PDB file of C-alpha atoms in Angstrom:
ATOM      1  CA  MET A   1     -42.173-173.921 269.653  1.00 91.00           C
ATOM      2  CA  ILE A   2     -40.163-172.852 266.613  1.00 96.00           C
ATOM      3  CA  LYS A   3     -41.260-169.431 265.353  1.00 97.00           C
ATOM      4  CA  ALA A   4     -38.343-168.493 263.125  1.00 98.00           C
ATOM      5  CA  ILE A   5     -35.747-170.060 260.858  1.00 98.00           C
ATOM      6  CA  ILE A   6     -32.293-168.783 259.943  1.00 98.00           C
ATOM      7  CA  PHE A   7     -30.883-169.969 256.615  1.00 98.00           C
ATOM      8  CA  ASP A   8     -27.265-169.868 255.578  1.00 97.00           C
ATOM      9  CA  TRP A   9     -26.856-169.041 251.876  1.00 97.00           C
ATOM     10  CA  ASN A  10     -23.737-170.594 250.320  1.00 95.00           C
ATOM     11  CA  GLY A  11     -24.103-174.361 250.277  1.00 97.00           C
ATOM     12  CA  VAL A  12     -27.656-174.352 251.629  1.00 98.00           C
ATOM     13  CA  ILE A  13     -29.618-172.287 249.112  1.00 98.00           C
ATOM     14  CA  ALA A  14     -26.965-171.380 246.531  1.00 97.00           C
ATOM     15  CA  ASP A  15     -24.879-174.073 244.844  1.00 97.00           C
ATOM     16  CA  SER A  16     -21.797-171.874 244.772  1.00 95.00           C
ATOM     17  CA  LEU A  17     -18.871-173.997 245.983  1.00 96.00           C
ATOM     18  CA  LYS A  18     -17.179-174.300 242.580  1.00 95.00           C
ATOM     19  CA  LEU A  19     -17.337-170.556 241.889  1.00 94.00           C
ATOM     20  CA  ASP A  20     -16.277-169.616 245.414  1.00 94.00           C
ATOM     21  CA  HIS A  21     -13.254-171.915 245.162  1.00 96.00           C
ATOM     22  CA  GLN A  22     -12.294-170.397 241.797  1.00 93.00           C
ATOM     23  CA  LEU A  23     -12.477-166.871 243.212  1.00 92.00           C
ATOM     24  CA  PHE A  24     -10.468-167.944 246.259  1.00 94.00           C
ATOM     25  CA  LEU A  25      -7.701-169.278 243.995  1.00 95.00           C
ATOM     26  CA  LYS A  26      -7.759-166.050 241.989  1.00 92.00           C
ATOM     27  CA  ASP A  27      -7.229-164.024 245.171  1.00 92.00           C
ATOM     28  CA  VAL A  28      -4.520-166.396 246.397  1.00 95.00           C
ATOM     29  CA  LYS A  29      -2.658-165.922 243.120  1.00 94.00           C
ATOM     30  CA  SER A  30      -2.961-162.126 243.158  1.00 92.00           C
ATOM     31  CA  LEU A  31      -1.772-161.996 246.782  1.00 94.00           C
ATOM     32  CA  LYS A  32       1.047-164.480 246.047  1.00 96.00           C
ATOM     33  CA  LEU A  33       0.094-166.662 249.004  1.00 96.00           C
ATOM     34  CA  THR A  34       1.688-170.080 249.425  1.00 95.00           C
ATOM     35  CA  VAL A  35      -1.295-172.175 250.448  1.00 96.00           C
ATOM     36  CA  PRO A  36      -2.727-175.429 249.053  1.00 96.00           C
ATOM     37  CA  LYS A  37      -4.973-174.953 246.039  1.00 96.00           C
ATOM     38  CA  SER A  38      -7.101-178.036 246.620  1.00 97.00           C
ATOM     39  CA  LEU A  39     -10.850-177.941 247.117  1.00 97.00           C
ATOM     40  CA  GLU A  40     -10.340-179.863 250.352  1.00 97.00           C
ATOM     41  CA  PHE A  41      -8.150-177.091 251.777  1.00 98.00           C
ATOM     42  CA  TYR A  42     -10.809-174.560 250.829  1.00 98.00           C
ATOM     43  CA  ARG A  43     -13.506-176.646 252.517  1.00 97.00           C
ATOM     44  CA  ASP A  44     -11.359-176.769 255.667  1.00 97.00           C
ATOM     45  CA  LEU A  45     -11.499-172.979 255.919  1.00 97.00           C
ATOM     46  CA  PHE A  46     -15.164-173.425 256.858  1.00 96.00           C
ATOM     47  CA  ASN A  47     -14.370-175.593 259.882  1.00 97.00           C
ATOM     48  CA  SER A  48     -14.453-172.357 261.880  1.00 94.00           C
ATOM     49  CA  ASN A  49     -14.961-168.639 261.175  1.00 91.00           C
ATOM     50  CA  MET A  50     -14.043-168.011 257.531  1.00 90.00           C
ATOM     51  CA  TYR A  51     -13.091-164.376 258.123  1.00 89.00           C
ATOM     52  CA  GLU A  52     -10.546-165.320 260.799  1.00 93.00           C
ATOM     53  CA  ASN A  53      -9.166-168.175 258.692  1.00 96.00           C
ATOM     54  CA  LEU A  54      -8.598-165.938 255.675  1.00 95.00           C
ATOM     55  CA  LEU A  55      -6.745-163.452 257.885  1.00 95.00           C
ATOM     56  CA  ARG A  56      -4.662-166.320 259.262  1.00 96.00           C
ATOM     57  CA  ILE A  57      -3.469-167.467 255.831  1.00 97.00           C
ATOM     58  CA  GLY A  58      -2.529-163.948 254.743  1.00 96.00           C
ATOM     59  CA  PHE A  59      -5.564-162.124 253.345  1.00 94.00           C
ATOM     60  CA  PRO A  60      -5.354-158.395 254.209  1.00 93.00           C
ATOM     61  CA  LYS A  61      -8.044-157.160 256.581  1.00 88.00           C
ATOM     62  CA  GLU A  62      -8.812-154.233 254.276  1.00 85.00           C
ATOM     63  CA  MET A  63      -9.525-156.627 251.420  1.00 85.00           C
ATOM     64  CA  LEU A  64     -11.991-158.642 253.488  1.00 82.00           C
ATOM     65  CA  ILE A  65     -13.818-155.580 254.758  1.00 74.00           C
ATOM     66  CA  GLU A  66     -14.563-154.207 251.291  1.00 69.00           C
ATOM     67  CA  ASP A  67     -13.572-156.661 248.556  1.00 69.00           C
ATOM     68  CA  LYS A  68     -14.852-154.769 245.523  1.00 75.00           C
ATOM     69  CA  ASN A  69     -12.942-157.016 243.130  1.00 77.00           C
ATOM     70  CA  TYR A  70     -14.560-160.141 244.598  1.00 80.00           C
ATOM     71  CA  LYS A  71     -18.017-158.609 244.242  1.00 84.00           C
ATOM     72  CA  GLU A  72     -17.406-157.540 240.633  1.00 86.00           C
ATOM     73  CA  VAL A  73     -16.041-160.924 239.563  1.00 86.00           C
ATOM     74  CA  TYR A  74     -18.796-162.772 241.422  1.00 88.00           C
ATOM     75  CA  MET A  75     -21.451-160.706 239.677  1.00 90.00           C
ATOM     76  CA  LYS A  76     -19.913-161.378 236.253  1.00 91.00           C
ATOM     77  CA  ASN A  77     -19.916-165.113 236.988  1.00 91.00           C
ATOM     78  CA  MET A  78     -23.328-165.326 238.656  1.00 89.00           C
ATOM     79  CA  ASN A  79     -24.457-167.735 235.922  1.00 90.00           C
ATOM     80  CA  LYS A  80     -22.099-170.334 237.423  1.00 91.00           C
ATOM     81  CA  THR A  81     -24.229-170.548 240.554  1.00 94.00           C
ATOM     82  CA  ARG A  82     -27.721-171.960 240.821  1.00 97.00           C
ATOM     83  CA  ILE A  83     -30.328-172.612 243.466  1.00 98.00           C
ATOM     84  CA  PHE A  84     -30.378-176.150 244.830  1.00 98.00           C
ATOM     85  CA  LEU A  85     -33.248-178.170 243.393  1.00 98.00           C
ATOM     86  CA  GLY A  86     -36.215-178.077 245.747  1.00 98.00           C
ATOM     87  CA  MET A  87     -35.071-175.151 247.875  1.00 98.00           C
ATOM     88  CA  LYS A  88     -37.426-172.582 246.351  1.00 98.00           C
ATOM     89  CA  ALA A  89     -40.432-174.788 247.107  1.00 98.00           C
ATOM     90  CA  VAL A  90     -39.230-175.309 250.687  1.00 99.00           C
ATOM     91  CA  LEU A  91     -38.769-171.566 251.242  1.00 99.00           C
ATOM     92  CA  LYS A  92     -42.210-170.840 249.808  1.00 98.00           C
ATOM     93  CA  ILE A  93     -43.838-173.248 252.271  1.00 98.00           C
ATOM     94  CA  LEU A  94     -41.832-172.141 255.310  1.00 98.00           C
ATOM     95  CA  HIS A  95     -42.360-168.425 254.693  1.00 97.00           C
ATOM     96  CA  LYS A  96     -46.092-168.924 255.282  1.00 96.00           C
ATOM     97  CA  LYS A  97     -45.487-170.342 258.774  1.00 96.00           C
ATOM     98  CA  TYR A  98     -42.280-168.800 260.123  1.00 98.00           C
ATOM     99  CA  LYS A  99     -40.182-165.655 260.231  1.00 97.00           C
ATOM    100  CA  ILE A 100     -37.317-166.328 257.831  1.00 98.00           C
ATOM    101  CA  ALA A 101     -33.850-164.786 258.033  1.00 98.00           C
ATOM    102  CA  LEU A 102     -30.855-165.202 255.769  1.00 98.00           C
ATOM    103  CA  ILE A 103     -27.488-164.932 257.511  1.00 96.00           C
ATOM    104  CA  THR A 104     -24.414-165.269 255.333  1.00 93.00           C
ATOM    105  CA  SER A 105     -20.731-164.413 254.990  1.00 87.00           C
ATOM    106  CA  ASN A 106     -21.350-163.284 251.407  1.00 89.00           C
ATOM    107  CA  TYR A 107     -22.219-159.714 250.397  1.00 90.00           C
ATOM    108  CA  ASP A 108     -25.444-157.742 249.859  1.00 93.00           C
ATOM    109  CA  ILE A 109     -25.054-157.275 246.119  1.00 92.00           C
ATOM    110  CA  THR A 110     -24.324-160.931 245.308  1.00 93.00           C
ATOM    111  CA  VAL A 111     -26.982-162.368 247.611  1.00 96.00           C
ATOM    112  CA  ASN A 112     -29.704-159.918 246.600  1.00 96.00           C
ATOM    113  CA  THR A 113     -28.995-160.339 242.874  1.00 95.00           C
ATOM    114  CA  PHE A 114     -29.133-164.132 243.161  1.00 96.00           C
ATOM    115  CA  ASN A 115     -32.300-164.092 245.256  1.00 97.00           C
ATOM    116  CA  LYS A 116     -34.112-161.834 242.786  1.00 97.00           C
ATOM    117  CA  LYS A 117     -32.924-163.935 239.850  1.00 96.00           C
ATOM    118  CA  TYR A 118     -34.533-167.042 241.338  1.00 97.00           C
ATOM    119  CA  GLY A 119     -37.575-165.258 242.743  1.00 98.00           C
ATOM    120  CA  ILE A 120     -36.860-166.058 246.392  1.00 98.00           C
ATOM    121  CA  ASP A 121     -36.177-162.539 247.709  1.00 97.00           C
ATOM    122  CA  LYS A 122     -39.790-162.199 248.880  1.00 97.00           C
ATOM    123  CA  PHE A 123     -39.428-165.153 251.255  1.00 98.00           C
ATOM    124  CA  PHE A 124     -36.981-163.444 253.646  1.00 98.00           C
ATOM    125  CA  ASP A 125     -38.006-161.147 256.481  1.00 98.00           C
ATOM    126  CA  LEU A 126     -34.391-160.120 257.143  1.00 97.00           C
ATOM    127  CA  ILE A 127     -31.084-160.561 255.311  1.00 98.00           C
ATOM    128  CA  LEU A 128     -27.790-160.040 257.164  1.00 97.00           C
ATOM    129  CA  THR A 129     -24.568-160.338 255.163  1.00 93.00           C
ATOM    130  CA  ALA A 130     -20.861-159.613 255.510  1.00 87.00           C
ATOM    131  CA  ASP A 131     -21.782-155.991 254.849  1.00 87.00           C
ATOM    132  CA  THR A 132     -23.718-156.071 258.131  1.00 90.00           C
ATOM    133  CA  HIS A 133     -21.151-157.858 260.310  1.00 89.00           C
ATOM    134  CA  LYS A 134     -18.310-160.366 259.867  1.00 82.00           C
ATOM    135  CA  TYR A 135     -19.437-162.736 262.624  1.00 86.00           C
ATOM    136  CA  LYS A 136     -22.533-164.905 262.340  1.00 91.00           C
ATOM    137  CA  THR A 137     -22.911-165.028 266.130  1.00 91.00           C
ATOM    138  CA  GLU A 138     -23.468-161.274 266.134  1.00 94.00           C
ATOM    139  CA  LYS A 139     -25.880-161.479 263.214  1.00 94.00           C
ATOM    140  CA  VAL A 140     -27.854-164.164 265.055  1.00 95.00           C
ATOM    141  CA  ARG A 141     -28.065-161.844 268.067  1.00 95.00           C
ATOM    142  CA  MET A 142     -29.289-159.013 265.846  1.00 96.00           C
ATOM    143  CA  PHE A 143     -32.039-161.196 264.367  1.00 97.00           C
ATOM    144  CA  LEU A 144     -33.247-162.383 267.768  1.00 97.00           C
ATOM    145  CA  GLU A 145     -33.338-158.817 269.045  1.00 96.00           C
ATOM    146  CA  ARG A 146     -35.060-157.432 265.939  1.00 96.00           C
ATOM    147  CA  PHE A 147     -38.001-159.834 266.230  1.00 97.00           C
ATOM    148  CA  SER A 148     -37.979-160.294 270.039  1.00 97.00           C
ATOM    149  CA  LEU A 149     -37.299-164.016 269.718  1.00 98.00           C
ATOM    150  CA  LYS A 150     -36.023-166.446 272.331  1.00 97.00           C
ATOM    151  CA  LYS A 151     -33.248-168.859 271.439  1.00 97.00           C
ATOM    152  CA  ASP A 152     -35.493-171.905 271.737  1.00 96.00           C
ATOM    153  CA  GLU A 153     -37.901-170.337 269.219  1.00 98.00           C
ATOM    154  CA  VAL A 154     -35.311-170.286 266.433  1.00 98.00           C
ATOM    155  CA  ILE A 155     -33.605-172.993 264.393  1.00 98.00           C
ATOM    156  CA  PHE A 156     -30.612-172.528 262.078  1.00 98.00           C
ATOM    157  CA  ILE A 157     -30.074-174.309 258.769  1.00 99.00           C
ATOM    158  CA  GLY A 158     -26.417-174.546 257.766  1.00 98.00           C
ATOM    159  CA  ASP A 159     -23.910-176.741 255.955  1.00 98.00           C
ATOM    160  CA  THR A 160     -20.549-176.409 257.726  1.00 97.00           C
ATOM    161  CA  LEU A 161     -18.787-177.125 261.002  1.00 97.00           C
ATOM    162  CA  ALA A 162     -18.539-173.358 261.457  1.00 95.00           C
ATOM    163  CA  ASP A 163     -22.339-173.099 261.319  1.00 95.00           C
ATOM    164  CA  ILE A 164     -22.698-175.807 263.952  1.00 97.00           C
ATOM    165  CA  LYS A 165     -20.198-174.022 266.204  1.00 95.00           C
ATOM    166  CA  VAL A 166     -22.095-170.742 265.788  1.00 92.00           C
ATOM    167  CA  CYS A 167     -25.294-172.460 266.890  1.00 95.00           C
ATOM    168  CA  LYS A 168     -23.716-174.127 269.904  1.00 95.00           C
ATOM    169  CA  LYS A 169     -22.239-170.780 270.957  1.00 92.00           C
ATOM    170  CA  SER A 170     -25.532-168.961 270.337  1.00 93.00           C
ATOM    171  CA  GLY A 171     -27.708-171.596 271.999  1.00 95.00           C
ATOM    172  CA  LEU A 172     -29.662-172.475 268.848  1.00 97.00           C
ATOM    173  CA  LYS A 173     -30.655-175.823 267.414  1.00 98.00           C
ATOM    174  CA  ILE A 174     -29.335-176.568 263.935  1.00 98.00           C
ATOM    175  CA  ILE A 175     -30.354-178.621 260.934  1.00 99.00           C
ATOM    176  CA  ALA A 176     -27.131-179.495 259.103  1.00 99.00           C
ATOM    177  CA  VAL A 177     -27.616-180.122 255.381  1.00 99.00           C
ATOM    178  CA  THR A 178     -25.421-182.596 253.524  1.00 98.00           C
ATOM    179  CA  TRP A 179     -25.516-181.056 250.030  1.00 98.00           C
ATOM    180  CA  GLY A 180     -23.275-178.094 250.871  1.00 97.00           C
ATOM    181  CA  TYR A 181     -19.622-177.384 251.660  1.00 98.00           C
ATOM    182  CA  HIS A 182     -19.196-180.181 254.233  1.00 98.00           C
ATOM    183  CA  ASP A 183     -20.336-183.757 253.774  1.00 97.00           C
ATOM    184  CA  LYS A 184     -22.377-185.849 256.174  1.00 98.00           C
ATOM    185  CA  SER A 185     -19.441-187.600 257.839  1.00 97.00           C
ATOM    186  CA  ARG A 186     -17.739-184.315 258.687  1.00 97.00           C
ATOM    187  CA  LEU A 187     -20.958-182.726 259.935  1.00 98.00           C
ATOM    188  CA  LYS A 188     -21.793-185.674 262.195  1.00 97.00           C
ATOM    189  CA  LYS A 189     -18.502-185.236 264.056  1.00 94.00           C
ATOM    190  CA  ALA A 190     -19.766-181.874 265.350  1.00 96.00           C
ATOM    191  CA  ASP A 191     -23.009-183.432 266.613  1.00 97.00           C
ATOM    192  CA  PRO A 192     -25.690-181.258 264.962  1.00 98.00           C
ATOM    193  CA  ASP A 193     -29.230-181.543 266.319  1.00 98.00           C
ATOM    194  CA  PHE A 194     -30.612-182.753 262.990  1.00 98.00           C
ATOM    195  CA  ILE A 195     -29.313-183.757 259.559  1.00 98.00           C
ATOM    196  CA  ALA A 196     -31.115-183.163 256.256  1.00 99.00           C
ATOM    197  CA  ASN A 197     -30.039-185.152 253.208  1.00 98.00           C
ATOM    198  CA  LYS A 198     -32.358-183.314 250.811  1.00 98.00           C
ATOM    199  CA  PRO A 199     -34.348-180.059 251.011  1.00 98.00           C
ATOM    200  CA  LYS A 200     -37.668-181.802 251.728  1.00 98.00           C
ATOM    201  CA  ASP A 201     -36.105-183.280 254.880  1.00 99.00           C
ATOM    202  CA  ILE A 202     -36.146-179.767 256.355  1.00 99.00           C
ATOM    203  CA  LEU A 203     -39.947-179.759 256.195  1.00 98.00           C
ATOM    204  CA  THR A 204     -40.159-183.192 257.803  1.00 98.00           C
ATOM    205  CA  ILE A 205     -37.861-182.211 260.664  1.00 98.00           C
ATOM    206  CA  LEU A 206     -39.759-178.997 261.360  1.00 97.00           C
ATOM    207  CA  ASN A 207     -43.139-180.740 261.223  1.00 95.00           C
ATOM    208  CA  ASN A 208     -41.913-183.233 263.818  1.00 93.00           C
ATOM    209  CA  LEU A 209     -40.895-180.367 266.107  1.00 88.00           C
ATOM    210  CA  ARG A 210     -44.356-178.814 266.150  1.00 70.00           C
TER     211      ARG A 210
END
């Protein structure tokens, strides 16, 4: 029986792809990296661990560990992100029935500011960001340990191939959502356990698992 749910943030709760891509291009320019500037190239970075992929294309490790400039610019442009329609209602319902965690590659200050802005901060029992650890597999382990949960008692909700790979490695089931960074056709290639085409589908899937 499912007792807990792990949500990704970017692309699942926060509609942030456009802003994230803009900030990526800003960093690429400042670092003078010769990489494609297309949105498709940026999406491809989420086929596997984003941290490792940014290192691979030339981002300095020190910058990724504590990117103060990214945080400052993100905060100034927070108005360019919004919560996906229907997600607040879904979180409100699920919080009454399950332990809810938020596991993301973004940072404490950006995630917490956004969550408070949209009044969803109260729905999470635990939030683990890039300030906690760079690898989602480790953050999943930390959540399971914190609440003494078994793998078959937890389901992950993500939007990328990287999320699906994390779940397969961690032994978790995943609901892949199609409104995020990767589209349905790409997600299906990684064989997720379930696919949600709109936020309300998450409720339907979970109700069928009970």
